XYZ file of N, CA, C and O in Angstrom:
612
model
N 46.484 -95.769 38.166
C 46.334 -95.237 39.507
C 46.274 -96.390 40.504
O 45.545 -97.343 40.331
N 47.090 -96.289 41.518
C 47.089 -97.348 42.529
C 46.082 -97.010 43.616
O 45.874 -95.852 43.956
N 45.488 -98.034 44.157
C 44.451 -97.858 45.175
C 45.080 -97.900 46.565
O 45.898 -98.761 46.842
N 44.713 -96.940 47.403
C 45.249 -96.914 48.761
C 44.379 -97.774 49.671
O 43.162 -97.703 49.623
N 45.045 -98.571 50.451
C 44.361 -99.447 51.396
C 44.987 -99.242 52.773
O 46.027 -98.625 52.896
N 44.326 -99.822 53.766
C 44.848 -99.685 55.128
C 45.514 -100.994 55.553
O 44.969 -102.072 55.322
N 46.682 -100.868 56.174
C 47.456 -102.026 56.609
C 47.915 -101.830 58.050
O 48.091 -100.701 58.511
N 48.124 -102.963 58.734
C 48.782 -102.950 60.036
C 50.156 -103.576 59.855
O 50.266 -104.659 59.287
N 51.160 -102.884 60.311
C 52.523 -103.407 60.284
C 52.974 -103.568 61.731
O 52.964 -102.607 62.495
N 53.310 -104.791 62.101
C 53.867 -105.052 63.428
C 55.262 -105.600 63.229
O 55.458 -106.520 62.422
N 56.232 -105.000 63.894
C 57.567 -105.571 63.837
C 58.125 -105.708 65.250
O 57.752 -104.988 66.162
N 58.988 -106.712 65.387
C 59.634 -106.991 66.665
C 61.113 -106.715 66.485
O 61.769 -107.365 65.659
N 61.616 -105.751 67.241
C 63.033 -105.403 67.168
C 63.805 -106.157 68.245
O 63.214 -106.655 69.214
N 65.095 -106.235 68.068
C 65.950 -106.907 69.053
C 65.772 -106.237 70.424
O 65.616 -105.021 70.510
N 65.807 -107.031 71.508
C 65.553 -106.460 72.834
C 66.627 -105.471 73.302
O 66.352 -104.610 74.138
N 67.835 -105.582 72.764
C 68.895 -104.658 73.173
C 68.966 -103.427 72.271
O 69.953 -102.702 72.292
N 67.922 -103.165 71.494
C 67.892 -101.996 70.610
C 67.831 -100.716 71.429
O 67.103 -100.648 72.425
N 68.553 -99.724 70.988
C 68.516 -98.431 71.663
C 67.386 -97.586 71.089
O 66.838 -97.903 70.024
N 67.040 -96.525 71.781
C 65.996 -95.618 71.304
C 66.383 -95.012 69.957
O 65.519 -94.824 69.095
N 67.670 -94.723 69.763
C 68.128 -94.149 68.498
C 67.945 -95.141 67.356
O 67.525 -94.766 66.260
N 68.241 -96.412 67.616
C 68.078 -97.435 66.577
C 66.603 -97.605 66.203
O 66.262 -97.742 65.030
N 65.739 -97.573 67.232
C 64.309 -97.697 66.953
C 63.782 -96.483 66.195
O 62.946 -96.619 65.299
N 64.279 -95.302 66.551
C 63.868 -94.091 65.836
C 64.341 -94.138 64.381
O 63.602 -93.744 63.467
N 65.559 -94.642 64.171
C 66.073 -94.774 62.798
C 65.248 -95.782 62.000
O 64.928 -95.558 60.826
N 64.866 -96.876 62.648
C 64.026 -97.881 61.989
C 62.677 -97.284 61.616
O 62.186 -97.466 60.495
N 62.077 -96.533 62.547
C 60.806 -95.878 62.257
C 60.958 -94.901 61.101
O 60.088 -94.806 60.229
N 62.085 -94.197 61.066
C 62.316 -93.249 59.976
C 62.433 -93.971 58.635
O 61.948 -93.486 57.614
N 63.064 -95.145 58.633
C 63.169 -95.924 57.397
C 61.788 -96.359 56.906
O 61.499 -96.294 55.709
N 60.937 -96.784 57.850
C 59.572 -97.168 57.475
C 58.834 -95.950 56.923
O 58.173 -96.029 55.879
N 58.973 -94.806 57.594
C 58.299 -93.582 57.154
C 58.769 -93.150 55.770
O 57.978 -92.681 54.950
N 60.048 -93.328 55.485
C 60.595 -92.951 54.177
C 59.975 -93.795 53.068
O 59.587 -93.269 52.020
N 59.879 -95.094 53.305
C 59.273 -95.984 52.299
C 57.804 -95.617 52.092
O 57.323 -95.524 50.952
N 57.085 -95.390 53.196
C 55.665 -95.042 53.102
C 55.495 -93.744 52.319
O 54.646 -93.637 51.438
N 56.340 -92.765 52.633
C 56.252 -91.472 51.951
C 56.580 -91.603 50.467
O 55.964 -90.954 49.617
N 57.548 -92.453 50.135
C 57.942 -92.642 48.731
C 56.796 -93.178 47.880
O 56.688 -92.863 46.699
N 55.910 -93.944 48.500
C 54.769 -94.504 47.777
C 53.501 -93.674 48.007
O 52.390 -94.166 47.812
N 53.665 -92.435 48.446
C 52.545 -91.506 48.700
C 51.571 -92.058 49.728
O 50.366 -91.793 49.667
N 52.078 -92.826 50.664
C 51.246 -93.361 51.734
C 51.351 -92.499 52.972
O 52.071 -91.497 53.003
N 50.606 -92.875 53.994
C 50.649 -92.146 55.260
C 50.712 -93.149 56.414
O 50.218 -94.259 56.304
N 51.349 -92.703 57.492
C 51.325 -93.474 58.730
C 50.250 -92.848 59.593
O 50.382 -91.706 60.039
N 49.173 -93.590 59.793
C 48.043 -93.067 60.552
C 48.339 -93.038 62.042
O 47.980 -92.094 62.740
N 48.976 -94.101 62.527
C 49.235 -94.182 63.967
C 50.412 -95.102 64.221
O 50.625 -96.058 63.483
N 51.198 -94.801 65.238
C 52.297 -95.662 65.659
C 52.165 -95.908 67.156
O 51.983 -94.973 67.923
N 52.220 -97.177 67.537
C 52.156 -97.546 68.958
C 53.380 -98.372 69.290
O 53.648 -99.360 68.625
N 54.101 -97.954 70.299
C 55.212 -98.750 70.785
C 54.706 -99.573 71.957
O 54.324 -99.033 72.982
N 54.672 -100.887 71.781
C 54.166 -101.756 72.846
C 55.259 -102.092 73.846
O 55.008 -102.758 74.847
N 56.465 -101.679 73.555
C 57.566 -101.885 74.484
C 58.153 -103.284 74.429
O 57.868 -104.076 73.545
N 58.978 -103.559 75.424
C 59.684 -104.835 75.497
C 58.753 -105.901 76.080
O 58.201 -105.711 77.163
N 58.571 -107.003 75.330
C 57.672 -108.074 75.760
C 58.333 -109.429 75.546
O 59.217 -109.572 74.717
N 57.828 -110.381 76.303
C 58.322 -111.753 76.182
C 57.765 -112.377 74.900
O 56.599 -112.214 74.569
N 58.604 -113.091 74.179
C 58.186 -113.748 72.936
C 57.488 -115.067 73.258
O 57.754 -115.694 74.292
N 56.615 -115.513 72.375
C 55.923 -116.793 72.558
C 56.907 -117.951 72.443
O 56.722 -118.988 73.062
N 57.941 -117.769 71.639
C 58.988 -118.778 71.484
C 60.296 -118.048 71.163
O 60.292 -116.882 70.764
N 61.394 -118.732 71.351
C 62.705 -118.145 71.148
C 62.961 -117.864 69.663
O 62.698 -118.707 68.815
N 63.469 -116.670 69.378
C 63.838 -116.297 68.008
C 65.276 -115.805 68.057
O 65.591 -114.890 68.814
N 66.131 -116.396 67.292
C 67.550 -116.009 67.255
C 68.160 -115.973 68.657
O 68.891 -115.051 69.002
N 67.788 -116.938 69.471
C 68.260 -117.073 70.852
C 67.831 -115.904 71.741
O 68.495 -115.574 72.725
N 66.767 -115.246 71.367
C 66.229 -114.134 72.161
C 64.881 -114.567 72.729
O 64.088 -115.207 72.042
N 64.642 -114.198 73.984
C 63.367 -114.525 74.618
C 62.438 -113.311 74.693
O 61.280 -113.437 75.059
N 62.953 -112.133 74.409
C 62.163 -110.910 74.454
C 62.398 -110.106 73.186
O 63.390 -110.325 72.481
N 61.489 -109.164 72.940
C 61.634 -108.279 71.796
C 60.876 -106.989 72.040
O 60.033 -106.905 72.930
N 61.173 -105.978 71.245
C 60.488 -104.685 71.336
C 59.449 -104.643 70.226
O 59.792 -104.698 69.043
N 58.168 -104.575 70.602
C 57.066 -104.603 69.649
C 56.664 -103.184 69.250
O 56.548 -102.307 70.093
N 56.423 -102.991 67.956
C 55.953 -101.705 67.445
C 54.841 -101.975 66.432
O 54.976 -102.852 65.579
N 53.736 -101.235 66.552
C 52.606 -101.342 65.625
C 52.482 -100.042 64.852
O 52.522 -98.960 65.435
N 52.342 -100.144 63.534
C 52.081 -98.988 62.677
C 50.807 -99.257 61.890
O 50.645 -100.346 61.349
N 49.912 -98.279 61.842
C 48.748 -98.341 60.962
C 49.085 -97.489 59.751
O 49.366 -96.298 59.880
N 49.103 -98.117 58.568
C 49.556 -97.454 57.349
C 48.432 -97.375 56.335
O 47.597 -98.276 56.255
N 48.444 -96.337 55.527
C 47.559 -96.214 54.376
C 48.444 -96.062 53.157
O 49.345 -95.214 53.148
N 48.204 -96.875 52.136
C 49.027 -96.774 50.936
C 48.722 -97.890 49.968
O 47.891 -98.760 50.220
N 49.428 -97.906 48.848
C 49.208 -98.942 47.841
C 49.879 -100.266 48.221
O 50.733 -100.314 49.114
N 49.512 -101.315 47.528
C 50.077 -102.637 47.793
C 51.573 -102.705 47.535
O 52.290 -103.448 48.214
N 52.050 -101.921 46.574
C 53.486 -101.919 46.266
C 54.299 -101.445 47.471
O 55.443 -101.876 47.677
N 53.712 -100.578 48.276
C 54.390 -100.080 49.475
C 54.669 -101.234 50.446
O 55.755 -101.329 51.008
N 53.696 -102.117 50.609
C 53.897 -103.238 51.537
C 54.945 -104.208 51.023
O 55.687 -104.781 51.816
N 55.004 -104.356 49.709
C 56.025 -105.226 49.131
C 57.415 -104.690 49.434
O 58.323 -105.435 49.824
N 57.587 -103.381 49.265
C 58.884 -102.761 49.536
C 59.204 -102.802 51.036
O 60.350 -103.079 51.415
N 58.200 -102.544 51.889
C 58.433 -102.619 53.334
C 58.850 -104.037 53.730
O 59.781 -104.215 54.520
N 58.168 -105.017 53.187
C 58.487 -106.412 53.487
C 59.924 -106.723 53.071
O 60.678 -107.330 53.846
N 60.305 -106.290 51.898
C 61.664 -106.546 51.399
C 62.715 -105.906 52.299
O 63.707 -106.536 52.666
N 62.467 -104.663 52.680
C 63.458 -103.957 53.520
C 63.532 -104.508 54.948
O 64.613 -104.620 55.520
N 62.376 -104.820 55.533
C 62.390 -105.305 56.909
C 63.033 -106.684 57.019
O 63.587 -107.034 58.052
N 62.969 -107.466 55.941
C 63.586 -108.795 55.973
C 65.110 -108.725 56.065
O 65.733 -109.617 56.626
N 65.705 -107.681 55.522
C 67.168 -107.613 55.502
C 67.758 -106.823 56.668
O 68.971 -106.831 56.864
N 66.935 -106.156 57.451
C 67.454 -105.392 58.586
C 67.753 -106.336 59.750
O 66.908 -107.149 60.136
N 68.951 -106.213 60.310
C 69.355 -107.075 61.419
C 68.603 -106.769 62.708
O 68.422 -107.641 63.549
N 68.171 -105.523 62.865
C 67.504 -105.127 64.104
C 66.097 -105.717 64.215
O 65.573 -105.901 65.296
N 65.484 -106.070 63.073
C 64.116 -106.606 63.066
C 64.181 -108.127 63.119
O 64.739 -108.771 62.240
N 63.579 -108.696 64.181
C 63.562 -110.161 64.311
C 62.421 -110.760 63.503
O 62.583 -111.776 62.856
N 61.244 -110.147 63.569
C 60.067 -110.609 62.825
C 59.218 -109.398 62.470
O 59.240 -108.385 63.165
N 58.452 -109.529 61.394
C 57.481 -108.497 61.061
C 56.294 -109.147 60.373
O 56.383 -110.272 59.869
N 55.164 -108.424 60.391
C 53.938 -108.919 59.777
C 53.136 -107.730 59.264
O 52.964 -106.743 59.974
N 52.681 -107.839 58.022
C 51.858 -106.787 57.426
C 50.505 -107.420 57.089
O 50.451 -108.428 56.388
N 49.436 -106.814 57.597
C 48.079 -107.332 57.380
C 47.226 -106.231 56.766
O 47.262 -105.090 57.224
N 46.470 -106.603 55.744
C 45.542 -105.642 55.142
C 44.304 -105.566 56.013
O 43.595 -106.553 56.185
N 44.019 -104.389 56.571
C 42.947 -104.228 57.536
C 41.627 -103.934 56.847
O 40.586 -104.454 57.242
N 41.640 -103.125 55.790
C 40.374 -102.706 55.180
C 39.603 -103.885 54.610
O 38.383 -103.851 54.532
N 40.266 -104.946 54.224
C 39.583 -106.125 53.709
C 38.726 -106.764 54.803
O 37.596 -107.187 54.552
N 39.249 -106.804 56.015
C 38.507 -107.375 57.142
C 37.279 -106.511 57.443
O 36.181 -107.023 57.672
N 37.474 -105.186 57.427
C 36.351 -104.289 57.683
C 35.283 -104.408 56.609
O 34.088 -104.399 56.901
N 35.692 -104.543 55.337
C 34.730 -104.683 54.248
C 33.952 -105.986 54.383
O 32.738 -106.025 54.152
N 34.630 -107.051 54.801
C 33.954 -108.337 54.999
C 32.903 -108.222 56.100
O 31.788 -108.717 55.958
N 33.255 -107.545 57.204
C 32.298 -107.331 58.294
C 31.091 -106.537 57.833
O 29.952 -106.873 58.159
N 31.319 -105.501 57.038
C 30.229 -104.663 56.543
C 29.302 -105.472 55.639
O 28.074 -105.362 55.742
N 29.881 -106.311 54.757
C 29.058 -107.142 53.872
C 28.199 -108.101 54.689
O 27.028 -108.301 54.397
N 28.779 -108.690 55.733
C 28.042 -109.630 56.577
C 26.888 -108.932 57.284
O 25.767 -109.445 57.319
N 27.137 -107.744 57.834
C 26.080 -106.999 58.515
C 24.968 -106.617 57.539
O 23.788 -106.687 57.879
N 25.335 -106.219 56.322
C 24.337 -105.839 55.320
C 23.470 -107.033 54.951
O 22.248 -106.919 54.852
N 24.100 -108.199 54.755
C 23.332 -109.415 54.429
C 22.383 -109.799 55.557
O 21.244 -110.163 55.316
N 22.865 -109.717 56.791
C 22.009 -110.067 57.933
C 20.815 -109.131 58.031
O 19.693 -109.550 58.280
N 21.059 -107.839 57.816
C 19.981 -106.866 57.892
C 18.965 -107.101 56.778
O 17.753 -107.054 57.008
N 19.440 -107.401 55.565
C 18.540 -107.677 54.441
C 17.724 -108.933 54.726
O 16.521 -108.972 54.424
N 18.330 -109.956 55.322
C 17.607 -111.186 55.650
C 16.542 -110.905 56.710
O 15.420 -111.427 56.630
N 16.864 -110.063 57.685
C 15.900 -109.709 58.728
C 14.715 -108.957 58.134
O 13.557 -109.249 58.445
N 14.994 -108.004 57.261
C 13.924 -107.227 56.625
C 13.044 -108.161 55.795
O 11.808 -108.098 55.868
N 13.656 -109.052 55.036
C 12.905 -109.986 54.202
C 12.004 -110.886 55.059
O 10.831 -111.098 54.745
N 12.537 -111.374 56.151
C 11.774 -112.238 57.054
C 10.577 -111.480 57.667
O 9.478 -112.000 57.740
N 10.826 -110.235 58.061
C 9.755 -109.426 58.650
C 8.667 -109.148 57.622
O 7.482 -109.191 57.944
N 9.041 -108.854 56.386
C 8.052 -108.567 55.345
C 7.228 -109.812 55.033
O 6.027 -109.711 54.790
N 7.836 -111.002 55.034
C 7.097 -112.247 54.791
C 6.062 -112.498 55.887
O 5.018 -113.083 55.635
N 6.356 -112.053 57.100
C 5.415 -112.220 58.218
C 4.324 -111.146 58.224
O 3.446 -111.161 59.071
N 4.438 -110.173 57.323
C 3.454 -109.099 57.276
C 3.762 -107.966 58.232
O 2.920 -107.125 58.527
N 4.987 -107.931 58.762
C 5.402 -106.870 59.678
C 6.097 -105.759 58.897
O 6.570 -105.970 57.775
N 6.181 -104.559 59.483
C 6.971 -103.508 58.823
C 8.448 -103.917 58.753
O 8.916 -104.745 59.541
N 9.175 -103.352 57.795
C 10.584 -103.730 57.582
C 11.432 -103.484 58.818
O 12.310 -104.272 59.161
N 11.184 -102.384 59.494
C 11.937 -102.045 60.707
C 11.014 -102.167 61.905
O 9.821 -101.871 61.801
N 11.506 -102.593 63.066
C 10.663 -102.658 64.255
C 10.181 -101.262 64.662
O 10.939 -100.291 64.587
N 8.932 -101.183 65.070
C 8.384 -99.894 65.499
C 8.830 -99.595 66.922
O 9.336 -100.471 67.625
N 8.583 -98.364 67.348
C 8.945 -97.970 68.711
C 8.162 -98.788 69.733
O 8.693 -99.176 70.771
N 6.890 -99.056 69.425
C 6.062 -99.855 70.352
C 6.639 -101.263 70.500
O 6.713 -101.800 71.598
N 7.052 -101.852 69.373
C 7.609 -103.206 69.416
C 8.913 -103.234 70.213
O 9.151 -104.143 71.011
N 9.752 -102.226 70.009
C 11.018 -102.159 70.748
C 10.787 -102.002 72.244
O 11.455 -102.652 73.057
N 9.822 -101.125 72.612
C 9.557 -100.914 74.045
C 8.926 -102.172 74.657
O 9.205 -102.518 75.796
N 8.070 -102.893 73.867
C 7.471 -104.131 74.368
C 8.568 -105.177 74.609
O 8.597 -105.847 75.641
N 9.512 -105.308 73.665
C 10.628 -106.260 73.838
C 11.465 -105.925 75.066
O 11.876 -106.804 75.821
N 11.693 -104.619 75.255
C 12.496 -104.200 76.412
C 11.787 -104.541 77.715
O 12.402 -105.052 78.653
N 10.473 -104.307 77.746
C 9.690 -104.620 78.950
C 9.704 -106.132 79.207
O 9.839 -106.567 80.359
N 9.581 -106.944 78.139
C 9.623 -108.402 78.301
C 10.979 -108.865 78.819
O 11.077 -109.748 79.662
N 12.019 -108.246 78.311
C 13.369 -108.609 78.760
C 13.568 -108.230 80.230
O 14.170 -108.980 81.002
N 13.039 -107.063 80.619
C 13.133 -106.639 82.022
C 12.351 -107.576 82.933
O 12.806 -107.916 84.019
N 11.152 -107.989 82.465
C 10.347 -108.930 83.264
C 11.055 -110.271 83.412
O 11.036 -110.874 84.474
N 11.692 -110.721 82.341
C 12.395 -112.006 82.390
C 13.567 -111.944 83.360
O 13.861 -112.913 84.057
N 14.229 -110.799 83.427
C 15.350 -110.652 84.363
C 14.871 -110.670 85.804
O 15.532 -111.208 86.681
N 13.688 -110.092 86.058
C 13.179 -110.006 87.418
C 12.387 -111.226 87.838
O 12.077 -111.392 89.009
N 12.039 -112.130 86.927
C 11.184 -113.272 87.229
C 11.956 -114.542 87.542
O 11.503 -115.633 87.315
N 13.139 -114.412 88.118
C 13.918 -115.610 88.394
C 13.610 -116.210 89.761
O 14.206 -117.189 90.158
N 12.645 -115.611 90.500
C 12.254 -116.178 91.771
C 13.067 -115.684 92.948
O 12.781 -116.012 94.082
N 14.069 -114.898 92.694
C 14.892 -114.379 93.769
C 14.622 -112.896 93.938
O 14.601 -112.146 92.980
N 14.407 -112.469 95.146
C 14.288 -111.055 95.417
C 15.668 -110.459 95.575
O 16.685 -111.160 95.528
N 15.714 -109.174 95.778
C 17.000 -108.493 95.914
C 17.781 -109.005 97.118
O 18.976 -109.120 97.091
N 17.068 -109.322 98.206
C 17.751 -109.758 99.409
C 18.163 -111.225 99.389
O 18.933 -111.671 100.221
N 17.626 -112.003 98.437
C 17.925 -113.432 98.377
C 19.260 -113.749 97.713
O 19.721 -114.860 97.751
N 19.850 -112.809 97.045
C 21.065 -113.088 96.275
C 22.301 -112.971 97.084
O 22.501 -112.360 97.985
């Protein structure tokens, strides 16, 4: 069983591409995704934009973003097909769920470290409502204690 992951696919089409050519390209991507039992979650056409550097003597390109869900084999096939299409100047496939998982692990570690630190100090694991309201009041006082009144600014 293959594991489905989330990917971002960005491709840059030639600036003189017609709407029909772009629709056909999107259909080709959709066919590959469907063949691997994947789904296209969202498609955004960013339109014609200036390139950071010249590619194939072109200064502009049509950018399209697809958010895909599917197995890794799907991205391999998409990469292979997009490389041979003349209408596509550049493309990039990034695994998104890995970045989200890394963020979640980091947040979990930080929270565990905070709880551990609070317990070592003899405090409850989570801040109480009184502590939160006291911090908020201190922060409000610090904002107002800069020596300037409302009319002085």
